[in-house]
XYZ file of C-alpha atoms in Angstrom:
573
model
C 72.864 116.703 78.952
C 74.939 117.391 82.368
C 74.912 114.991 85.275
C 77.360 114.091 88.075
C 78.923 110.854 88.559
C 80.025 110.085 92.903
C 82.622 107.921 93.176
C 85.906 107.504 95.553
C 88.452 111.004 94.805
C 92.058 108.935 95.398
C 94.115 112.292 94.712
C 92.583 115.750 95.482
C 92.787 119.075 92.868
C 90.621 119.688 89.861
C 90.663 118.814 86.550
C 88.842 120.234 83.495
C 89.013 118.533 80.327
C 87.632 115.925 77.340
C 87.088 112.696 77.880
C 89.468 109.792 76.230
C 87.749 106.544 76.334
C 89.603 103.448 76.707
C 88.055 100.430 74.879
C 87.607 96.920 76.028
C 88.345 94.409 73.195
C 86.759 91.290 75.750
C 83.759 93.440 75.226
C 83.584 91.942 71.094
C 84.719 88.443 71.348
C 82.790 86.747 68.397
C 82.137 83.133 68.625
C 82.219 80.694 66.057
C 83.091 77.032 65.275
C 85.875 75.325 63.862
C 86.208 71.847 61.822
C 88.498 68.821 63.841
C 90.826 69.440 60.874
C 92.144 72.844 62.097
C 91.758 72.801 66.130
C 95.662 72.111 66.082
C 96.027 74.928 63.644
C 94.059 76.980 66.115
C 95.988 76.062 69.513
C 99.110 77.051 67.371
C 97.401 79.941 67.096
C 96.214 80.702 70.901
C 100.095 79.639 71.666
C 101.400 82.686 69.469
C 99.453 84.818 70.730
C 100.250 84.062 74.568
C 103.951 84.112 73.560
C 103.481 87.431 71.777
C 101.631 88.997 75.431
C 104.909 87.625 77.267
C 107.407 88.903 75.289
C 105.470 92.428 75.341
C 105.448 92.003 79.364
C 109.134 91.163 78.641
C 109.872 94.119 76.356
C 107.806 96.493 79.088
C 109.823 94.959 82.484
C 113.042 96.495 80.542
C 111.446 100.118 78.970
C 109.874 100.956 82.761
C 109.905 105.039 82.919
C 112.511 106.647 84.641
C 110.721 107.859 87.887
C 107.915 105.298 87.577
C 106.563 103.946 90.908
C 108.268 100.726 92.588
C 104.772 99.175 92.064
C 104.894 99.491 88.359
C 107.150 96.808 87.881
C 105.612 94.709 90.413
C 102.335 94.738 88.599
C 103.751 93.526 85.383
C 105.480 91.115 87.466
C 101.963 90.016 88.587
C 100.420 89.848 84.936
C 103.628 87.624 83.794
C 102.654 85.447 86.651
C 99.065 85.244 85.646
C 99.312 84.468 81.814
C 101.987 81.591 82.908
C 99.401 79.895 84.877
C 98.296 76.765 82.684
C 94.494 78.060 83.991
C 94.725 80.663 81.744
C 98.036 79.742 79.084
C 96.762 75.999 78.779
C 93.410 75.699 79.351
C 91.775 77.367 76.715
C 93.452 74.942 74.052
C 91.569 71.829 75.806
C 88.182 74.322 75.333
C 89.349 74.591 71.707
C 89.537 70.581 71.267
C 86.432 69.841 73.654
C 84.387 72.481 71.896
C 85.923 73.070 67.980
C 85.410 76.590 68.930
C 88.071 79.925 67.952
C 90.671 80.448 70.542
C 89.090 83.774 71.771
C 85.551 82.223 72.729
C 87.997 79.418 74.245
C 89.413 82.215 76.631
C 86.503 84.000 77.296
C 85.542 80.971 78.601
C 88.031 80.368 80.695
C 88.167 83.545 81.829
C 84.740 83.416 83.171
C 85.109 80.823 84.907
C 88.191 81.652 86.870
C 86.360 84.957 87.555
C 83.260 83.052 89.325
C 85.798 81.280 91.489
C 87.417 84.866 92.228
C 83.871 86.262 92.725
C 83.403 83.219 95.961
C 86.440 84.593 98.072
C 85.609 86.348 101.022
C 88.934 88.751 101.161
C 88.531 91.416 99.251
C 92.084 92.364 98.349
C 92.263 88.703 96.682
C 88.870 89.442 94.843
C 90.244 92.825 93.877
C 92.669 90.504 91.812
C 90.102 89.500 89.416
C 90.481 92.483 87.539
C 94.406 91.585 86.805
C 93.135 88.401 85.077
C 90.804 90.570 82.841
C 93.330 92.737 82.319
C 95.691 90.002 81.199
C 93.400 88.381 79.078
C 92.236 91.281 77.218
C 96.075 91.702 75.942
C 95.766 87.792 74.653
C 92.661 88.546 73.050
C 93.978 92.051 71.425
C 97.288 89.736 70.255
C 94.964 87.151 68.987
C 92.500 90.021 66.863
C 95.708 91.516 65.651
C 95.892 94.498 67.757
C 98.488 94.169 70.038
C 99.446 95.982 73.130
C 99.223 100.139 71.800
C 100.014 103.545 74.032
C 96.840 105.075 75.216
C 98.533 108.396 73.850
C 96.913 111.704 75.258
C 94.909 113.934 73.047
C 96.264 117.394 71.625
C 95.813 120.327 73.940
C 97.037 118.654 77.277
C 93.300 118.626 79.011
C 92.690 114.994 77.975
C 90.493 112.881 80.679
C 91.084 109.220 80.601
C 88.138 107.471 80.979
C 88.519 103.486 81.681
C 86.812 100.320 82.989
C 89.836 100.110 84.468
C 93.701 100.211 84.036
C 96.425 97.586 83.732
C 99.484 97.956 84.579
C 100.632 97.678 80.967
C 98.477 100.792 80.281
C 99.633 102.714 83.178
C 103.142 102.701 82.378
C 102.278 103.623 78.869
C 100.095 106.405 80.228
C 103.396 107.882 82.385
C 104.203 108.958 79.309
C 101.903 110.751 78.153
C 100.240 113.979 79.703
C 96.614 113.293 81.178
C 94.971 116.226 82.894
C 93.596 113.294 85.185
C 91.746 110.230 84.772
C 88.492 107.847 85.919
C 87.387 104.400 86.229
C 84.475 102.243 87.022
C 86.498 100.215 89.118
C 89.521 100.549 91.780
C 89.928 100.931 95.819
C 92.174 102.297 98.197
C 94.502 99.586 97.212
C 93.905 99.740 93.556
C 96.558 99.978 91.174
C 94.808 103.151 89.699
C 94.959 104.187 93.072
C 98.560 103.953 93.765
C 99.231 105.024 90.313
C 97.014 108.225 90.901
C 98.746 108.736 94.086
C 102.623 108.739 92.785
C 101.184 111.503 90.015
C 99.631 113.517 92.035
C 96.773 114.546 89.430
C 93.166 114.602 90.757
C 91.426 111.268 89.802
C 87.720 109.337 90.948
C 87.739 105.615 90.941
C 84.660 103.239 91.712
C 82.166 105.120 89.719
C 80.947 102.047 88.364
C 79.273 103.144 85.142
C 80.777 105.658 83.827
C 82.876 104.456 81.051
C 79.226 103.427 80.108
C 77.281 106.530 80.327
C 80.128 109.059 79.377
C 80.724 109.527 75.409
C 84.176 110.188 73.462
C 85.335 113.914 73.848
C 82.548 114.924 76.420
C 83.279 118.245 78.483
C 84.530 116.774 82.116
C 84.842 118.662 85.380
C 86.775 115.711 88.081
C 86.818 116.946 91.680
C 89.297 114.656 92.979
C 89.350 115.913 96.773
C 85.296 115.543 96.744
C 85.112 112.443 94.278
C 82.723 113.746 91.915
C 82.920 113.882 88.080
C 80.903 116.725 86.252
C 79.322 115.309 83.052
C 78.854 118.536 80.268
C 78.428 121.280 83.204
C 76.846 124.398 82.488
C 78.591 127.926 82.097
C 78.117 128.755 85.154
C 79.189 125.361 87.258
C 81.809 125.471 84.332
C 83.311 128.965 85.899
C 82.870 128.038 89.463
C 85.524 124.876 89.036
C 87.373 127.265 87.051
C 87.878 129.209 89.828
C 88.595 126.453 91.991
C 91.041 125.369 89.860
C 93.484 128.299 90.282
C 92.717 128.920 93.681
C 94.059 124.970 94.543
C 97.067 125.475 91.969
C 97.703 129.329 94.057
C 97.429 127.482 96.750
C 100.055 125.031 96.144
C 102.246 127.777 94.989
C 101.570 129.622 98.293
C 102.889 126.460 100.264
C 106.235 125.998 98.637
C 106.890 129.026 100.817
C 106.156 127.572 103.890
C 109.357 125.077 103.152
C 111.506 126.790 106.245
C 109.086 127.995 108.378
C 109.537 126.830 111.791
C 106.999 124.271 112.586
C 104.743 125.590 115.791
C 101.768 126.226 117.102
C 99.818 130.002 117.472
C 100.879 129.361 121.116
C 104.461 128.881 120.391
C 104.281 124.582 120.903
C 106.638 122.901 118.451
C 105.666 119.856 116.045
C 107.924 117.730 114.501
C 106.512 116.738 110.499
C 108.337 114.063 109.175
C 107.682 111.889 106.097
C 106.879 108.573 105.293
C 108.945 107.221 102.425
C 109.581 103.415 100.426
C 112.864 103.864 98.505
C 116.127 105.836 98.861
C 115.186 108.170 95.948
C 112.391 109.718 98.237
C 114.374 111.416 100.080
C 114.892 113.947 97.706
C 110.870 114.608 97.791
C 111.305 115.051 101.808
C 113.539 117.408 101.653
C 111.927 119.315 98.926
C 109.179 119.496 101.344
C 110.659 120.508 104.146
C 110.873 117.064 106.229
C 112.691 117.319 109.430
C 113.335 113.134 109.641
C 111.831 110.264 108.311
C 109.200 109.131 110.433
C 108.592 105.705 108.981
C 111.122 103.813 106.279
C 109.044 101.554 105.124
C 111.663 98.813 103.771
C 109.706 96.100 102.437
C 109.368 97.946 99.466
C 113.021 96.463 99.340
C 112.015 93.204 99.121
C 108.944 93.453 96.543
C 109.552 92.899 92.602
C 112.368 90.682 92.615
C 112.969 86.928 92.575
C 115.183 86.992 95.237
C 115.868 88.531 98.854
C 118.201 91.482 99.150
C 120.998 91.167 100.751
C 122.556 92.516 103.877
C 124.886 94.481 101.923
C 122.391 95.507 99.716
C 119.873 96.392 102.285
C 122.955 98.219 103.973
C 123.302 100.426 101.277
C 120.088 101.621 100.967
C 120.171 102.164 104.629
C 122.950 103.991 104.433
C 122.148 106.230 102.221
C 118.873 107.839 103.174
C 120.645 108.215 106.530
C 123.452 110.263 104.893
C 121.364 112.326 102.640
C 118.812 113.417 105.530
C 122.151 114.574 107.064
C 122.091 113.692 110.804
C 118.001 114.396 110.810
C 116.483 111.007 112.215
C 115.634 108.190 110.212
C 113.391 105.502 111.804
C 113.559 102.692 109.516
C 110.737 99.980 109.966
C 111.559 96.449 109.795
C 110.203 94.688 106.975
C 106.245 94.484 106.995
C 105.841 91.856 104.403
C 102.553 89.609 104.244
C 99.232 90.627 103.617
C 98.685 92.712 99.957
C 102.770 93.279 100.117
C 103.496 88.936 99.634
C 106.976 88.280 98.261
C 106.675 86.984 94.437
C 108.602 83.829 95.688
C 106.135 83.212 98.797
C 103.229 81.938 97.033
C 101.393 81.352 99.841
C 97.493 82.947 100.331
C 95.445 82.603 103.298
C 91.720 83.114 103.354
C 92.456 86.382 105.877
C 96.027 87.754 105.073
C 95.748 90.668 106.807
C 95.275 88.362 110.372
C 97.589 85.652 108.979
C 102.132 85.231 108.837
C 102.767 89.369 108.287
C 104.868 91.989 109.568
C 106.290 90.882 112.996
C 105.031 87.232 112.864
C 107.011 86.973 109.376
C 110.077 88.279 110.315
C 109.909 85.538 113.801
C 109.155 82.697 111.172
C 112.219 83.686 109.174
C 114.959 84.439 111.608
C 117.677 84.360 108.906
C 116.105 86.867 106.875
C 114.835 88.957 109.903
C 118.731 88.484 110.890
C 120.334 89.893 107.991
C 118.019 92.948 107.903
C 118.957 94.065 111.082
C 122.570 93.874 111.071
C 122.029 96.130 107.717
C 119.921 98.668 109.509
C 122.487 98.240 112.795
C 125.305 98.891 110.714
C 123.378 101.894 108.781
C 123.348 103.100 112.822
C 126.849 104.303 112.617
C 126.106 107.024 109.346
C 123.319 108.696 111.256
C 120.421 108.970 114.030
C 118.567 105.951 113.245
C 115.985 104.306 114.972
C 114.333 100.789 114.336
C 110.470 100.023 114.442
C 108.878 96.924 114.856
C 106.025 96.599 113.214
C 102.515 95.094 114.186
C 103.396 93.812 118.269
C 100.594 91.930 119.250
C 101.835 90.652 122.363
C 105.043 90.476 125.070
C 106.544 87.403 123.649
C 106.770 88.590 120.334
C 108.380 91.623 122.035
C 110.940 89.610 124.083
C 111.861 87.447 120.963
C 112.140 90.792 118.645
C 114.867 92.406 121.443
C 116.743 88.584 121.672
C 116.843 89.002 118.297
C 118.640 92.669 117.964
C 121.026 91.643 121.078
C 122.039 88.673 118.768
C 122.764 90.989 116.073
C 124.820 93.303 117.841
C 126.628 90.806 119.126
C 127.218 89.429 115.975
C 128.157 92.990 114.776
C 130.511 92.606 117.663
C 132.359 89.766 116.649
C 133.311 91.073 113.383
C 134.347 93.950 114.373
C 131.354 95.890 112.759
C 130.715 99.590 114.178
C 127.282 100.451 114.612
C 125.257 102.679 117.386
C 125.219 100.533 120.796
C 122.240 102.915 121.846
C 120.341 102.784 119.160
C 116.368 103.324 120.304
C 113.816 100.006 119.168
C 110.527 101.325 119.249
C 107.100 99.467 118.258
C 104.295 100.140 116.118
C 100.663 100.316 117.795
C 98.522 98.974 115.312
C 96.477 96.573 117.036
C 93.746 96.820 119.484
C 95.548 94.067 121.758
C 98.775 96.338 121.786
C 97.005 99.350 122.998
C 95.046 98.397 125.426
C 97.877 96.961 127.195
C 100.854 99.307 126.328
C 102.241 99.686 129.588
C 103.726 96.121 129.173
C 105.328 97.408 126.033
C 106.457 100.553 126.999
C 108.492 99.423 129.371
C 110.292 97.628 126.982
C 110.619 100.140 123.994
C 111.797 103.597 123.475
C 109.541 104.697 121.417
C 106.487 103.812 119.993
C 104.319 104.883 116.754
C 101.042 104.617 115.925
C 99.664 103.193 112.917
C 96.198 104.371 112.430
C 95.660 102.592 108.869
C 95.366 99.073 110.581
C 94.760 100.468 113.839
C 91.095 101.512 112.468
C 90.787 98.223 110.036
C 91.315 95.983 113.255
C 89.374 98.379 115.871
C 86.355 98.035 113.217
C 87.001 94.785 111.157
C 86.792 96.810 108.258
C 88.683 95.780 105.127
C 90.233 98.838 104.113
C 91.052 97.765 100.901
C 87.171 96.647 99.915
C 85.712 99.678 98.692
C 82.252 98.021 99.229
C 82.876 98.195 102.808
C 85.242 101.457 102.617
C 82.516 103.593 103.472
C 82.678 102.025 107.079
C 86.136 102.838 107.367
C 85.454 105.634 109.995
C 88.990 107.695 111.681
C 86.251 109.718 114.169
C 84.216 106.200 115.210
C 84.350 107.033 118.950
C 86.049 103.593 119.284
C 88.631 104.833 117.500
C 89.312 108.386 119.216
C 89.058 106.741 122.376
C 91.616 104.196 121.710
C 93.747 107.015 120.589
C 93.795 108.926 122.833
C 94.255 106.242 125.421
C 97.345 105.522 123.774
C 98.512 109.077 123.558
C 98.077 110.072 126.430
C 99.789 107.053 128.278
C 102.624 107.634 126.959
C 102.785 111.171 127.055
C 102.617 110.118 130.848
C 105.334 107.604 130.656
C 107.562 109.842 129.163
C 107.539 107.893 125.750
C 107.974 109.757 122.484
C 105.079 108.959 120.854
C 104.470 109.913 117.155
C 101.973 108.705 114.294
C 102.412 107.406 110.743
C 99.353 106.405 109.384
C 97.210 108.288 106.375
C 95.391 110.324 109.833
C 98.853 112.294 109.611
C 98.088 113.479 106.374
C 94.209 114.542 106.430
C 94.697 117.959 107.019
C 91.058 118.311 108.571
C 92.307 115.617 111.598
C 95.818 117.314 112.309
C 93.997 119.759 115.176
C 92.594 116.861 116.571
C 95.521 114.651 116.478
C 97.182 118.271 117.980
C 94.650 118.274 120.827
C 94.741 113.947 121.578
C 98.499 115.322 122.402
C 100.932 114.334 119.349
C 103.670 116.530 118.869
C 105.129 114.327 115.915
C 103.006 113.254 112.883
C 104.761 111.157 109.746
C 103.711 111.281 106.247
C 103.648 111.246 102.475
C 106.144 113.790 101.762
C 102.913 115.707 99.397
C 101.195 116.259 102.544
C 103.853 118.101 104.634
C 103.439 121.547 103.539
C 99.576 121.565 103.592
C 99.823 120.348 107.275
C 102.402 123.031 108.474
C 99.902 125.480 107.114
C 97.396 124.206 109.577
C 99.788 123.799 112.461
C 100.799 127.283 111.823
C 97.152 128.831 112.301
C 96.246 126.323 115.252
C 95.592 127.836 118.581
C 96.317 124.751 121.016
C 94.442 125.553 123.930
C 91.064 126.535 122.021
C 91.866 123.114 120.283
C 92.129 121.262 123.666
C 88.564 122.245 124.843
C 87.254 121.104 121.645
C 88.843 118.067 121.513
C 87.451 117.006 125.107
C 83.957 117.351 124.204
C 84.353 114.832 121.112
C 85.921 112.229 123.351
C 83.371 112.640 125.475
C 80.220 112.300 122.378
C 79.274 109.322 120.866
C 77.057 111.233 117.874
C 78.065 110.853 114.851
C 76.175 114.736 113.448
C 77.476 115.978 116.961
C 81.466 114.922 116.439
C 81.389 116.324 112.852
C 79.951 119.619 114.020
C 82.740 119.812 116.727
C 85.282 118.576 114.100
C 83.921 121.743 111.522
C 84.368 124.285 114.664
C 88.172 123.061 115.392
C 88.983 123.599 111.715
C 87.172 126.622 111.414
């Protein structure tokens, strides 16, 4: 029987293929009792097993793929964290001597009730957490049945379809390995670690379907349309040809941009645009060049700071600095300072607040720790001398945080100064407008900064108190909300008048059915994942500016939903 699955595409393309189930061994925990006479012999036992799990965490942190996303390691970091806890590594036993029951019903147990105290928190980034305990558990319970940790290998033929509940970090960096066509799960957001995971492969993958590790069957025919987020259960011949077809028109397609690598970035009309690309680590780099970046719009460097025990240092952080500003080879490099807080916390910070996204982050963090905020900008003042860079202070909320930020940079010059340091004395400090507060009163800022850059991703969460990382809510999550447009082009266009560079770095960049209106708000620079650059210039190339302009006016000036997405269609046309 065919039927189609909706759910949330997190990486676009098509993929045809069988499905691969992944089992769930909390799924058959059996229950029985235990005489008083062998409850120690059974904590002994739940203690084995626990050490067993840590020591194939352990075994993983060490065997982490070459070219395997930063966040890998920080998941398993996460899980270590987790099975340490004496909620989950101590607990259980006093089940097991309250209850003379077997050490898996024991941590079912316990695992059920942490998860109703997960399921009572209001943020839902911390509630997307309950799935790591799960996760975590289920490898105790496989050590404890005797079936430890195991590859989820791909089947013969290269077309497999991995089909999951959901996917731990264990299994994902066992999956690198292998070669999935794409894969599905019940569960996941925006922020998901499928997500991210999904993302750094660029295959085309669904998540939140809900059921369908449920409803679909071992070695079933699957059709996922990752850019639509819809999974094709047994489709006929004839749907079967159509995403055929599909299929090597997106891979001709993606053939066809590669040569669009030198092509001078402009307008129908002749009006330049500046693409540049968002990256985390030095090794990026190479990925913006390959894709024709001309800069790097937005460094984001707390990726520098995330799956470690300790801070970087300022040499360290120098380094790094240094060389993504040699290798782009005098293009500019605007280097964000640290946005730390929120779902990026440092492993030794421990700290959660019920709304981290409103709480110590970005900005605010880097004021409450002036030592570390210290050392990170003599690294990225000294990186100044190798190169055009540019530093970006994220999240400004208001003047004084402003005033403090500069006091700040002046101090480390001058400290640069005193030891004789040589780094850029003009070197531009521009701000990130992210929050409502900050751009509805950016003239105060601008006069103050060089630059400034938008950042649409909390710009819209904040505008709309959405939670972008709930995907019960993500539906909400709205770029062409005429709250939004308006507020964007506000900011836009003041400081087009001012004279400001003005560029933006947020996922808008990268939607290549928002670039012509981005185009017509007045941006002239857009920033992002180095994957998206190409498909963009292909759009800038075919734009015709002043048709775009027209259009663009009449959606700032609608407030209907049907009526904006029919004026949207026309522009992209």
């Amino acid at each position: 029987m065919s039927f189609t699955i909706h759910g949330i595409g997190i990486s676009g393309g098509v993929a045809i293929g069988r499905a691969q189930l992944v089992s769930h061994a909390q799924l058959e925990v059996a229950h029985y009792d235990i005489p008083k006479s062998r409850v120690a012999q059974e904590k002994a036992r739940f203690d084995a097993a626990v050490t067993q799990v840590r020591s194939e965490f352990a075994a993983l942190s060490q065997h982490v793929p070459a070219g395997a996303p930063p966040e890998f390691a920080a998941f398993l970091n996460l899980h270590r964290m987790i099975l340490d806890d004496p909620t989950l590594s101590e607990a259980p036993k006093t089940l097991i001597e309250s209850q003379s029951c077997n050490a898996e019903w024991a941590l079912k147990l316990q695992m059920e009730e942490l998860l109703d105290q997960f399921a009572s928190i209001e943020d839902g980034y911390l509630r997307e957490r309950r799935n790591d305990i799960i996760q975590v558990v289920e490898q105790v319970l496989k050590a404890l049945m005797g079936q430890p940790g195991r590859a989820v290998r791909a089947l013969p033929g290269g077309n497999a379809i991995l089909v999951a509940h959901d996917l731990s970090p264990a299994d994902v960096i066992l999956f690198k390995q292998h070669q999935f066509a794409s894969f599905i799960t019940d569960l996941g957001g925006a922020t998901s670690h499928t997500a991210i995971v999904a993302r750094s492969l660029n295959i085309p993958s669904v998540v939140a379907l809900h059921h369908a590790r449920t409803l679909i069957r071992e070695n079933e025919l699957l059709i996922v349309d990752g850019s639509n987020g819809v999974v094709i259960v047994n489709p006929d011949k004839t749907v079967l040809g159509e995403y055929k077809l599909r299929q090597e028109q997106w891979e001709i397609e993606r053939q066809k941009l590669k040569r669009l690598k030198r092509t001078r970035t402009t307008t129908l009309d002749g009006t330049p645009i500046e693409l540049q690309a968002n990256i985390e680590l030095p090794e990026d780099v190479a990925d913006a060049k390959e894709n024709g970046a001309e800069g790097i719009g937005l460094f984001r460097t707390e990726f520098l700071f995330l799956n470690r025990r300790d801070l970087p240092s300022e040499d360290e952080q120098f380094d790094a600095y240094r060389r993504v500003v040699t290798e782009m080879d005098g293009m500019p490099v605007t280097i964000r300072t640290f946005d730390l807080g929120a779902d990026k916390q440092l492993d030794a910070g421990g700290r959660v607040t019920p709304n981290p996204a409103l709480g110590l982050r970005a900005i605010r963090l880097c004021l409450a720790e002036p030592h570390m905020f210290h050392r990170q900008l003599r690294a990225i003042l000294r990186a100044s001398h190798y190169g055009k860079v540019k530093l970006l202070i994220p999240m400004l909320s208001s003047i004084a945080e402003l005033n403090q930020t500069l006091h700040l940079v002046q101090e480390a010059k001058a400290s640069l100064e005193r030891d004789g340091i040589p780094y850029d004395r003009k070197v531009q400090v521009g701000g990130m407008i992210e929050v409502p507060a900050a751009a509805l009163s950016l003239n105060m800022f601008m006069r103050r900064l060089d630059f400034i850059s938008i950042g649409t991703n909390d710009l819209i969460q904040y505008t709309l108190a959405i939670d972008r990382s709930d995907d019960s809510v993500s539906h909400l999550y709205d770029p062409l909300h005429p709250a939004v447009l308006n507020l964007l082009s506000h900011i836009i266009r003041s400081a087009n008048r001012a004279g400001k560079p003005v560029a933006i770095c947020g996922e808008m960049a990268g939607d290549v059915k928002l670039v012509r209106l981005l185009l017509g708000l007045g941006l002239r620079q857009l920033s992002m994942h180095p994957a998206y650059l190409l498909a963009v210039k292909q759009v800038v190339l075919k734009t015709d500016l002043p048709e775009i302009l027209v259009l663009t006016q009449k959606m700032l000036r609608s407030d209907e939903p049907d009526r904006l997405s029919s004026l949207l269609a026309r522009m992209n046309r």
